Coordinates of N, CA and C and ligand atoms in Angstrom, one line a residue:
X1 N -35.6 73.6 -21.0 CA -35.5 72.0 -21.0 C -35.4 71.0 -20.1
X2 N -36.5 70.1 -20.3 CA -36.5 69.1 -19.3 C -35.0 68.6 -18.5
X3 N -35.0 68.4 -17.5 CA -33.9 68.0 -16.7 C -33.7 66.1 -17.1
X4 N -33.0 65.7 -17.1 CA -32.8 64.3 -17.6 C -32.9 63.8 -16.0
X5 N -32.9 64.4 -14.9 CA -33.0 63.4 -13.8 C -34.2 63.8 -13.1
X6 N -35.0 64.5 -13.9 CA -36.5 64.8 -14.0 C -37.6 63.7 -13.5
X7 N -38.2 63.3 -12.4 CA -38.6 62.6 -11.6 C -39.9 62.0 -12.8
X8 N -40.3 62.9 -13.6 CA -41.6 62.6 -14.4 C -41.5 61.2 -15.6
X9 N -40.3 60.9 -15.8 CA -40.2 59.9 -16.3 C -39.9 58.4 -15.6
X10 N -40.0 58.4 -14.5 CA -39.6 57.4 -13.3 C -40.1 56.0 -14.0
X11 N -41.6 55.9 -14.3 CA -42.2 54.8 -14.5 C -41.6 54.0 -16.1
X12 N -41.5 55.1 -17.0 CA -41.2 54.8 -18.2 C -39.5 54.1 -17.9
X13 N -38.7 54.7 -17.3 CA -37.4 54.5 -17.2 C -37.2 53.2 -16.6
X14 N -38.4 52.8 -15.6 CA -38.4 51.6 -14.9 C -38.6 50.4 -15.8
X15 N -39.4 50.7 -16.7 CA -40.0 49.5 -17.4 C -38.8 49.5 -18.6
X16 N -38.4 50.4 -19.1 CA -37.1 50.1 -20.1 C -36.1 49.6 -19.7
X17 N -35.5 50.2 -18.4 CA -34.7 49.3 -17.9 C -34.8 47.4 -17.5
X18 N -36.0 47.3 -17.5 CA -36.2 45.7 -16.8 C -36.3 45.1 -18.2
X19 N -37.0 45.8 -19.3 CA -37.1 45.2 -20.8 C -35.3 45.0 -21.1
X20 N -34.6 46.0 -20.9 CA -33.3 46.1 -21.5 C -32.4 45.1 -20.8
X21 N -32.6 44.8 -19.3 CA -31.6 43.7 -18.5 C -32.3 42.3 -19.0
X22 N -33.4 42.1 -19.0 CA -34.0 41.0 -19.3 C -33.8 40.5 -21.2
X23 N -33.8 41.5 -21.9 CA -33.1 41.3 -23.4 C -31.9 40.6 -23.3
X24 N -31.1 41.3 -22.3 CA -29.7 40.4 -22.2 C -29.9 39.2 -21.4
X25 N -30.3 38.9 -20.5 CA -30.7 37.7 -19.4 C -30.9 36.5 -20.4
X26 N -31.9 36.9 -21.3 CA -32.9 35.7 -22.3 C -31.7 35.6 -23.4
X27 N -30.5 36.0 -23.4 CA -29.6 36.0 -24.4 C -30.0 36.4 -25.8
X28 N -30.8 37.7 -25.9 CA -31.4 38.1 -27.2 C -30.1 38.9 -27.7
X29 N -29.4 39.5 -26.5 CA -28.3 40.3 -27.2 C -26.7 39.9 -26.4
X30 N -25.5 40.3 -26.9 CA -24.2 40.2 -26.1 C -23.7 41.4 -25.9
X31 N -22.9 41.9 -24.8 CA -22.0 43.1 -24.6 C -23.2 43.9 -24.3
X32 N -22.8 45.3 -25.4 CA -23.7 46.1 -25.2 C -24.4 46.1 -26.4
X33 N -24.7 45.2 -27.4 CA -25.3 45.2 -28.6 C -26.9 45.2 -28.2
X34 N -27.5 46.1 -29.5 CA -29.1 45.8 -29.3 C -29.6 47.5 -28.5
X35 N -30.9 47.4 -28.7 CA -31.2 48.6 -28.2 C -32.8 48.6 -27.6
X36 N -33.5 49.4 -26.6 CA -34.9 49.6 -26.5 C -34.9 50.9 -26.3
X37 N -36.4 51.2 -26.7 CA -36.9 52.6 -26.6 C -38.2 52.4 -26.0
X38 N -38.7 53.9 -25.4 CA -40.0 54.1 -25.1 C -40.6 55.3 -25.9
X39 N -41.7 55.2 -26.1 CA -42.4 56.7 -26.7 C -42.7 57.5 -25.5
X40 N -42.3 58.8 -25.7 CA -42.8 59.4 -24.5 C -44.0 60.9 -25.3
X41 N -44.2 61.1 -26.4 CA -45.2 61.7 -26.8 C -45.2 61.4 -28.5
X42 N -46.3 62.0 -28.7 CA -46.9 62.0 -29.8 C -46.1 62.3 -31.2
X43 N -45.7 61.6 -32.0 CA -44.7 62.4 -33.0 C -45.0 63.4 -33.8
X44 N -46.5 63.8 -33.6 CA -46.9 64.9 -33.9 C -46.2 66.3 -33.5
X45 N -46.0 66.1 -32.3 CA -45.4 67.0 -31.8 C -43.8 66.9 -31.4
X46 N -43.2 66.3 -32.3 CA -41.7 66.2 -32.2 C -41.3 67.7 -32.7
X47 N -41.9 68.3 -33.7 CA -41.2 69.3 -34.2 C -40.9 70.2 -33.0
X48 N -41.2 70.4 -31.7 CA -40.7 71.1 -30.9 C -39.6 70.5 -30.1
X49 N -38.3 71.4 -30.5 CA -36.7 70.9 -30.1 C -37.0 70.2 -28.5
X50 N -38.0 71.1 -27.5 CA -37.8 71.1 -25.9 C -38.6 69.7 -25.9
X51 N -39.5 69.5 -26.7 CA -40.1 68.3 -26.1 C -39.9 66.9 -26.5
X52 N -39.5 66.2 -25.1 CA -39.2 64.8 -25.1 C -40.0 64.0 -26.3
X53 N -39.5 63.1 -27.0 CA -39.8 62.0 -28.1 C -39.8 60.9 -27.5
X54 N -38.9 60.2 -26.9 CA -38.8 58.6 -26.6 C -37.3 58.8 -25.9
X55 N -37.4 57.6 -24.7 CA -36.6 57.4 -23.9 C -35.8 56.2 -24.6
X56 N -34.4 56.3 -24.7 CA -33.8 55.3 -25.5 C -32.8 54.7 -24.5
X57 N -32.0 53.4 -24.8 CA -31.2 53.1 -23.8 C -29.8 53.7 -24.8
X58 N -28.6 53.9 -24.1 CA -27.3 54.4 -24.2 C -26.4 54.0 -25.2
X59 N -25.8 54.6 -25.8 CA -24.7 53.7 -26.5 C -23.6 53.1 -25.6
X60 N -22.8 52.1 -26.0 CA -21.8 51.7 -25.5 C -21.9 51.5 -23.8
X61 N -22.9 51.3 -23.4 CA -23.2 50.9 -21.5 C -23.3 49.7 -21.5
X62 N -22.9 48.8 -20.6 CA -23.5 47.4 -20.4 C -24.8 47.3 -19.7
X63 N -25.1 46.6 -20.0 CA -26.6 46.4 -19.5 C -26.6 46.0 -18.2
X64 N -25.7 45.3 -17.8 CA -25.6 44.5 -16.4 C -25.3 45.7 -15.2
X65 N -24.6 47.0 -15.8 CA -24.5 48.3 -15.1 C -25.3 49.2 -15.0
X66 N -26.3 48.8 -16.1 CA -27.1 50.6 -16.8 C -27.9 50.8 -15.2
X67 N -28.1 51.9 -15.2 CA -29.2 52.4 -14.3 C -30.3 53.1 -15.0
X68 N -31.1 53.7 -14.4 CA -32.3 54.5 -15.1 C -31.8 55.6 -15.5
X69 N -30.8 56.6 -14.8 CA -30.3 57.4 -15.3 C -29.2 57.4 -16.4
X70 N -28.7 56.2 -16.7 CA -28.3 56.0 -18.0 C -29.0 56.2 -18.9
X71 N -30.5 56.0 -19.1 CA -31.4 56.1 -20.2 C -31.3 57.3 -20.7
X72 N -31.3 57.3 -22.0 CA -31.8 58.9 -22.3 C -32.9 59.2 -23.0
X73 N -33.5 60.6 -22.5 CA -34.5 61.3 -23.1 C -34.3 62.1 -24.3
X74 N -34.5 62.0 -25.6 CA -34.2 62.9 -26.8 C -35.4 63.2 -27.5
X75 N -35.1 64.3 -28.1 CA -36.3 65.0 -29.0 C -36.7 64.6 -30.0
X76 N -37.0 65.2 -30.8 CA -37.8 64.5 -32.3 C -36.5 64.7 -33.2
X77 N -35.5 65.3 -32.8 CA -33.9 65.1 -33.6 C -33.0 64.6 -32.9
X78 N -33.5 63.4 -32.2 CA -32.6 62.3 -31.7 C -31.4 63.2 -30.9
X79 N -31.8 64.5 -30.3 CA -30.9 65.2 -29.5 C -31.1 64.7 -28.1
X80 N -30.1 64.4 -27.1 CA -30.3 64.2 -25.9 C -30.7 65.7 -25.1
X81 N -32.0 65.4 -24.3 CA -32.4 66.4 -23.6 C -32.0 66.3 -22.0
X82 N -30.5 66.8 -21.8 CA -29.7 66.5 -20.5 C -29.1 64.8 -20.7
X83 N -28.8 65.0 -19.2 CA -28.1 63.5 -18.8 C -26.3 64.0 -19.3
X84 N -25.9 62.5 -19.0 CA -24.4 62.4 -19.8 C -24.4 61.4 -20.7
X85 N -25.0 60.4 -21.1 CA -25.1 59.4 -22.3 C -25.3 60.1 -23.3
X86 N -25.2 59.4 -24.2 CA -25.4 59.6 -25.7 C -26.5 58.3 -26.0
X87 N -27.6 58.9 -26.9 CA -28.5 57.9 -27.3 C -27.8 56.8 -28.2
X88 N -28.5 55.8 -28.3 CA -28.1 54.6 -29.0 C -28.1 55.1 -30.6
X89 N -27.0 54.2 -31.1 CA -26.5 54.5 -32.6 C -27.7 54.2 -33.5
X90 N -28.4 52.9 -32.7 CA -29.8 53.1 -33.4 C -30.9 53.7 -33.1
X91 N -30.4 54.7 -32.8 CA -32.3 55.4 -32.5 C -32.8 55.8 -33.8
X92 N -31.9 56.1 -35.2 CA -32.6 56.4 -36.3 C -33.7 55.4 -36.6
X93 N -33.8 54.0 -36.3 CA -34.4 53.0 -37.0 C -35.8 53.3 -35.7
X94 N -35.1 53.5 -34.5 CA -36.5 53.8 -33.4 C -37.5 54.8 -34.0
X95 N -36.9 56.1 -34.2 CA -37.2 57.1 -34.7 C -38.0 57.0 -35.6
X96 N -37.6 56.0 -36.9 CA -38.5 56.1 -38.4 C -39.6 55.5 -37.8
X97 N -39.7 54.5 -37.0 CA -40.6 53.7 -36.6 C -41.4 54.2 -35.6
X98 N -41.5 54.8 -35.0 CA -42.3 55.6 -34.0 C -43.3 56.7 -35.2
X99 N -42.3 57.3 -36.2 CA -43.0 58.2 -36.9 C -44.3 57.3 -38.0
X100 N -43.4 56.0 -38.0 CA -44.4 55.4 -39.4 C -45.4 54.8 -38.7
X101 N -45.8 54.2 -37.2 CA -46.4 53.6 -36.7 C -46.7 54.2 -35.5
X102 N -48.3 55.6 -35.2 CA -48.2 56.1 -34.2 C -49.3 55.2 -33.2
X103 N -49.1 53.7 -33.6 CA -49.5 52.9 -32.5 C -48.5 52.3 -31.6
X104 N -47.4 52.3 -32.2 CA -46.2 51.5 -31.6 C -45.4 52.3 -30.2
X105 N -45.8 52.0 -29.0 CA -45.0 52.4 -28.1 C -43.9 52.2 -27.4
X106 N -43.5 51.1 -28.0 CA -42.0 50.6 -27.7 C -41.5 50.0 -28.9
X107 N -39.8 49.9 -28.9 CA -39.3 49.5 -30.0 C -38.0 48.6 -29.4
X108 N -37.6 47.3 -30.0 CA -36.7 46.7 -29.6 C -35.9 46.2 -30.6
X109 N -34.5 46.2 -30.2 CA -33.4 46.0 -31.4 C -32.6 44.9 -31.1
X110 N -32.6 43.5 -31.4 CA -32.0 42.7 -30.9 C -30.9 41.8 -32.0
X111 N -29.8 41.0 -31.6 CA -29.2 40.7 -32.3 C -29.2 39.0 -31.9
X112 N -30.6 38.4 -31.6 CA -30.3 36.9 -31.2 C -30.0 36.2 -32.5
X113 N -29.6 34.9 -31.7 CA -29.1 34.0 -33.1 C -29.5 33.5 -34.1
X114 N -30.6 32.7 -33.8 CA -31.3 32.2 -35.1 C -31.9 33.2 -35.8
X115 N -32.6 34.1 -35.2 CA -33.1 35.3 -35.8 C -32.4 36.0 -37.1
X116 N -31.0 36.2 -36.5 CA -29.9 36.4 -37.0 C -29.2 35.8 -38.2
X117 N -29.4 34.4 -38.1 CA -29.2 33.2 -39.2 C -30.2 33.6 -40.2
X118 N -31.5 33.6 -40.1 CA -32.6 33.8 -40.9 C -32.2 35.1 -41.5
X119 N -31.9 36.2 -40.8 CA -31.6 37.5 -41.7 C -30.3 37.6 -42.4
X120 N -29.4 36.9 -42.3 CA -28.1 36.5 -43.1 C -28.4 35.7 -44.4
X121 N -29.6 34.6 -44.0 CA -30.1 33.8 -45.5 C -31.0 34.7 -45.9
X122 N -31.6 35.4 -45.6 CA -32.3 36.8 -46.4 C -33.9 36.0 -46.4
X123 N -34.1 34.9 -45.4 CA -35.4 34.3 -45.8 C -36.1 33.9 -44.4
X124 N -37.3 34.7 -45.3 CA -38.3 35.2 -43.8 C -39.2 34.2 -42.8
X125 N -39.1 34.3 -41.9 CA -39.3 33.0 -41.0 C -41.4 33.2 -41.4
X126 N -41.4 31.8 -41.9 CA -42.7 31.4 -42.2 C -43.7 31.0 -41.0
X127 N -44.9 31.4 -41.1 CA -45.9 31.1 -39.9 C -46.3 29.7 -39.9
X128 N -45.1 29.0 -39.3 CA -45.0 27.8 -38.9 C -45.6 27.2 -37.5
X129 N -45.5 28.2 -36.4 CA -46.3 28.2 -35.2 C -47.3 29.3 -35.0
X130 N -48.4 28.9 -34.6 CA -49.7 29.3 -34.3 C -49.2 30.9 -33.9
X131 N -48.4 31.2 -32.6 CA -48.6 32.4 -31.9 C -47.5 33.4 -33.1
X132 N -46.8 32.7 -34.0 CA -46.5 33.9 -35.2 C -47.8 34.8 -35.6
X133 N -48.3 34.0 -36.0 CA -49.5 34.8 -37.0 C -50.2 35.6 -35.9
X134 N -50.5 35.2 -34.7 CA -51.4 35.9 -33.7 C -50.5 37.0 -33.1
X135 N -49.4 37.2 -33.0 CA -49.0 37.9 -32.5 C -48.0 38.9 -33.5
X136 N -47.3 38.1 -34.5 CA -46.7 39.2 -35.5 C -47.4 39.5 -36.8
X137 N -48.6 38.4 -37.0 CA -49.2 39.1 -38.0 C -48.8 38.4 -39.4
X138 N -48.7 37.2 -39.1 CA -47.5 36.4 -40.1 C -46.4 36.0 -40.1
X139 N -45.5 36.2 -41.3 CA -44.1 36.1 -41.6 C -43.3 36.9 -40.9
X140 N -42.1 36.6 -40.6 CA -41.1 37.7 -40.1 C -40.6 38.1 -41.5
X141 N -40.7 39.0 -42.1 CA -39.9 39.5 -43.2 C -39.1 40.2 -42.8
X142 N -37.9 40.1 -44.0 CA -36.6 40.5 -43.9 C -36.4 41.9 -44.8
X143 N -35.5 42.9 -44.0 CA -35.3 44.1 -44.6 C -34.5 44.0 -45.9
X144 N -34.3 44.9 -46.6 CA -33.2 45.2 -47.6 C -32.0 45.7 -46.8
X145 N -31.1 45.3 -47.1 CA -29.7 45.7 -46.3 C -29.3 47.3 -45.9
X146 N -29.0 47.5 -45.0 CA -28.7 49.3 -44.9 C -27.5 49.1 -43.6
X147 N -26.5 49.9 -44.0 CA -25.2 49.9 -43.0 C -25.7 50.2 -41.5
X148 N -25.4 49.9 -40.7 CA -25.9 50.0 -39.2 C -25.5 51.3 -38.9
X149 N -26.9 51.9 -38.1 CA -26.7 53.5 -37.8 C -27.2 54.0 -39.0
X150 N -27.6 53.6 -40.2 CA -28.2 55.1 -41.0 C -29.5 55.0 -41.3
X151 N -29.8 56.2 -41.9 CA -31.2 56.2 -42.4 C -31.6 55.1 -43.5
X152 N -30.9 54.6 -44.2 CA -30.9 53.2 -45.4 C -31.6 51.7 -44.4
X153 N -31.0 51.9 -43.1 CA -31.4 50.6 -42.0 C -32.6 51.1 -41.7
X154 N -32.9 52.1 -41.2 CA -34.1 52.6 -40.9 C -35.3 52.6 -41.5
X155 N -35.0 53.1 -42.6 CA -36.0 53.0 -43.6 C -36.6 51.4 -44.3
X156 N -35.4 51.0 -44.4 CA -35.6 49.3 -45.1 C -36.4 48.8 -43.8
X157 N -36.1 48.6 -42.4 CA -36.3 48.2 -41.4 C -38.3 48.5 -41.4
X158 N -38.4 50.1 -41.4 CA -39.7 50.3 -41.5 C -40.7 50.1 -42.7
X159 N -40.2 49.6 -43.8 CA -40.2 48.9 -45.1 C -40.8 47.5 -45.0
X160 N -40.1 46.6 -44.2 CA -40.3 45.5 -44.1 C -41.4 45.1 -42.7
X161 N -41.1 45.9 -41.8 CA -42.1 45.7 -40.9 C -43.3 46.1 -40.8
X162 N -43.7 47.1 -41.8 CA -45.2 47.3 -42.2 C -46.3 47.3 -41.1
X163 N -46.9 46.8 -41.3 CA -48.1 47.0 -40.1 C -48.1 45.9 -39.2
X164 N -46.7 44.8 -39.3 CA -46.6 43.5 -38.6 C -46.0 43.9 -37.2
X165 N -45.7 42.9 -36.2 CA -45.2 43.2 -35.2 C -43.5 42.8 -35.0
X166 N -42.8 42.5 -35.9 CA -41.3 42.5 -36.3 C -41.2 42.1 -37.1
X167 N -39.6 42.4 -37.9 CA -39.1 42.1 -39.2 C -37.5 41.8 -38.5
X168 N -37.2 41.3 -39.9 CA -35.3 40.7 -39.3 C -34.6 42.0 -40.3
X169 N -33.5 42.4 -40.0 CA -32.5 43.4 -40.4 C -31.3 42.3 -41.3
X170 N -31.6 42.3 -42.2 CA -30.5 41.7 -43.0 C -29.0 42.0 -43.0
X171 N -28.5 40.8 -42.3 CA -27.2 40.7 -42.0 C -26.8 41.3 -40.6
X172 N -27.6 41.2 -40.0 CA -27.4 42.3 -38.5 C -28.3 41.6 -37.4
X173 N -29.8 41.3 -37.3 CA -30.5 41.1 -36.3 C -32.4 41.2 -36.7
X174 N -32.7 41.8 -35.4 CA -34.5 41.7 -35.3 C -34.6 42.7 -34.9
X175 N -36.1 43.4 -35.0 CA -36.5 44.7 -34.5 C -38.1 43.8 -34.2
X176 N -38.6 44.3 -33.0 CA -39.7 44.0 -32.3 C -40.5 45.2 -31.8
X177 N -41.5 45.4 -32.3 CA -42.8 46.3 -31.7 C -43.8 45.9 -30.8
X178 N -43.9 46.9 -29.9 CA -45.2 46.7 -29.1 C -45.9 48.0 -28.3
X179 N -46.7 47.7 -27.6 CA -47.6 48.5 -26.9 C -47.0 49.3 -25.8
X180 N -45.8 48.1 -24.9 CA -44.9 48.8 -24.0 C -43.6 47.7 -24.4
X181 N -42.5 48.1 -23.4 CA -41.3 47.7 -23.7 C -41.5 46.2 -23.6
X182 N -42.4 45.8 -22.5 CA -42.4 44.6 -21.7 C -43.2 43.6 -22.9
X183 N -43.9 44.1 -24.0 CA -44.9 43.5 -25.4 C -43.5 43.1 -25.9
X184 N -42.9 44.4 -26.3 CA -41.8 44.2 -27.7 C -40.6 43.5 -27.0
X185 N -40.4 43.2 -25.7 CA -39.6 41.9 -25.2 C -40.2 40.5 -25.4
X186 N -41.6 40.6 -25.6 CA -42.0 39.4 -25.8 C -42.0 38.9 -26.7
X187 N -42.3 39.7 -28.0 CA -42.2 39.6 -29.2 C -40.8 39.4 -29.9
X188 N -39.9 39.8 -29.4 CA -38.4 39.4 -29.7 C -38.2 38.1 -29.4
X189 N -38.5 37.4 -28.2 CA -38.2 36.3 -27.5 C -39.1 35.5 -28.1
X190 N -40.3 35.2 -28.5 CA -41.4 34.6 -29.5 C -40.6 34.3 -31.2
X191 N -40.1 35.4 -31.5 CA -39.4 35.5 -32.9 C -38.4 34.7 -33.0
X192 N -37.2 34.7 -31.9 CA -36.4 33.9 -31.6 C -36.3 32.4 -31.7
X193 N -37.7 32.3 -30.9 CA -37.8 30.9 -30.3 C -38.2 30.1 -31.8
X194 N -39.2 30.9 -32.5 CA -39.8 30.4 -33.6 C -38.7 30.3 -34.8
X195 N -37.7 31.2 -34.9 CA -37.0 30.9 -36.0 C -36.0 29.7 -35.9
X196 N -35.5 29.6 -34.4 CA -34.9 28.4 -33.9 C -35.9 26.9 -34.4
X197 N -36.7 27.1 -34.3 CA -37.4 25.6 -34.3 C -37.6 26.0 -36.1
X198 N -37.7 26.7 -37.1 CA -37.9 26.9 -38.1 C -36.5 25.9 -38.8
X199 N -35.5 26.5 -38.1 CA -34.0 26.0 -38.3 C -33.9 24.1 -38.3
X200 N -34.2 24.1 -37.1 CA -34.4 22.8 -36.7 C -35.4 21.8 -37.2
X201 N -36.3 22.3 -37.7 CA -37.3 21.3 -38.7 C -37.0 21.8 -40.1
X202 N -35.9 22.6 -40.3 CA -35.3 22.2 -41.7 C -34.2 21.5 -41.6
X203 N -33.7 21.5 -40.8 CA -32.6 20.3 -40.7 C -33.2 19.1 -41.0
X204 N -34.5 18.9 -40.5 CA -35.2 17.3 -40.8 C -35.7 17.7 -41.8
X205 N -35.6 18.4 -42.7 CA -35.9 18.6 -43.6 C -37.5 18.0 -43.6
X206 N -38.4 18.9 -43.0 CA -39.9 18.6 -42.9 C -40.4 20.2 -42.2
X207 N -40.4 20.8 -43.4 CA -41.0 22.6 -43.1 C -42.3 22.0 -43.5
X208 N -43.5 22.7 -42.7 CA -45.1 22.6 -43.3 C -45.2 23.8 -42.3
X209 N -46.0 24.7 -43.5 CA -46.9 25.6 -42.9 C -48.0 25.3 -42.1
X210 N -48.5 26.1 -41.5 CA -49.8 26.0 -40.5 C -51.1 25.8 -41.8
X211 N -51.9 25.1 -42.1 CA -53.1 25.1 -43.0 C -53.3 26.6 -43.2
X212 N -53.6 26.6 -44.2 CA -54.0 28.2 -44.8 C -55.1 28.6 -44.2
X213 N -56.0 28.2 -44.0 CA -57.1 28.5 -42.8 C -57.0 29.0 -41.9
X214 N -56.3 28.4 -41.2 CA -55.5 28.4 -39.8 C -55.2 29.9 -39.7
X215 N -54.0 30.1 -40.8 CA -53.3 31.0 -40.5 C -54.1 32.7 -40.6
X216 N -55.3 32.2 -41.9 CA -56.1 33.4 -42.0 C -57.0 33.9 -41.0
X217 N -57.3 32.4 -40.0 CA -58.1 32.8 -38.9 C -57.3 33.5 -37.8
X218 N -56.3 33.4 -37.9 CA -55.0 33.7 -36.8 C -54.5 34.9 -37.2
X219 N -54.3 35.2 -38.4 CA -53.8 36.6 -39.0 C -55.2 38.0 -38.4
X220 N -56.6 36.6 -38.9 CA -57.5 37.7 -38.4 C -57.5 38.5 -36.9
X221 N -56.8 37.4 -35.9 CA -56.9 37.6 -34.1 C -56.0 38.7 -34.5
X222 N -54.9 39.0 -35.5 CA -54.0 39.8 -35.0 C -54.5 41.3 -35.6
X223 N -55.4 41.2 -36.5 CA -56.0 42.2 -37.3 C -56.7 42.7 -36.1
X224 N -57.6 42.1 -35.5 CA -58.5 42.4 -34.4 C -57.7 43.0 -33.5
X225 N -56.8 42.4 -32.9 CA -56.0 43.4 -32.0 C -55.2 44.4 -32.2
X226 N -54.7 44.7 -33.2 CA -54.2 45.8 -33.8 C -54.8 46.8 -34.6
X227 N -55.8 46.3 -35.1 CA -56.5 47.1 -36.0 C -56.0 47.5 -37.2
X228 N -55.0 46.3 -37.8 CA -54.0 46.9 -39.2 C -54.5 45.6 -40.0
X229 N -54.3 45.9 -41.1 CA -54.6 44.6 -42.3 C -53.4 44.2 -42.6
X230 N -52.9 43.2 -42.4 CA -51.9 42.2 -42.9 C -52.0 41.2 -43.5
Ligands
ZN1 ZN1 -27.9 46.0 -33.8

């Protein structure tokens, strides 16, 4: 069984820890909420219980004091492979996304304020800013409700995410994916910013979508970058 202190995942631990601490300092989460992970192997190899599947932040550990050693290597059954911490309770969501999206190398789940307002209203965040269409692939859609840390939440999240870069978890928060933890963090940050713009624009009673032909061109950029039909 791989040793949790094994230095082979040093780079991934460093990358994940930095993204987790930035998630906190950017106000995307408070306390010990939210979680981040990076993939360590292809999902097709996850039947082997000794094979590391992904590296994830631990449950109930402050981001301020979190160290590289607190991050948990889990197998395809989300069982820790060594170490003393337990994996985040939302690891089911990360697991389901890695299974559904072989292109995804990192998953970030945050509770940022305006994205959660959208998640509570059940209203998708429409493409009102160019970057959203380019980096997310269009609107940020809202998942059906699932209780925290359940398969229902994981399945609803996967369905709402589809082939896009982010989705909202109803009555809960947001989830973003990327080719690295740094990229997933940037998507979370972007979605929060656009959600904020959306609600301020709604207060002014002036919501206008980008012109349809522009959205289509920008979605084409997303398709080109990701290889996905959205
Ligand atoms: Zn959460």
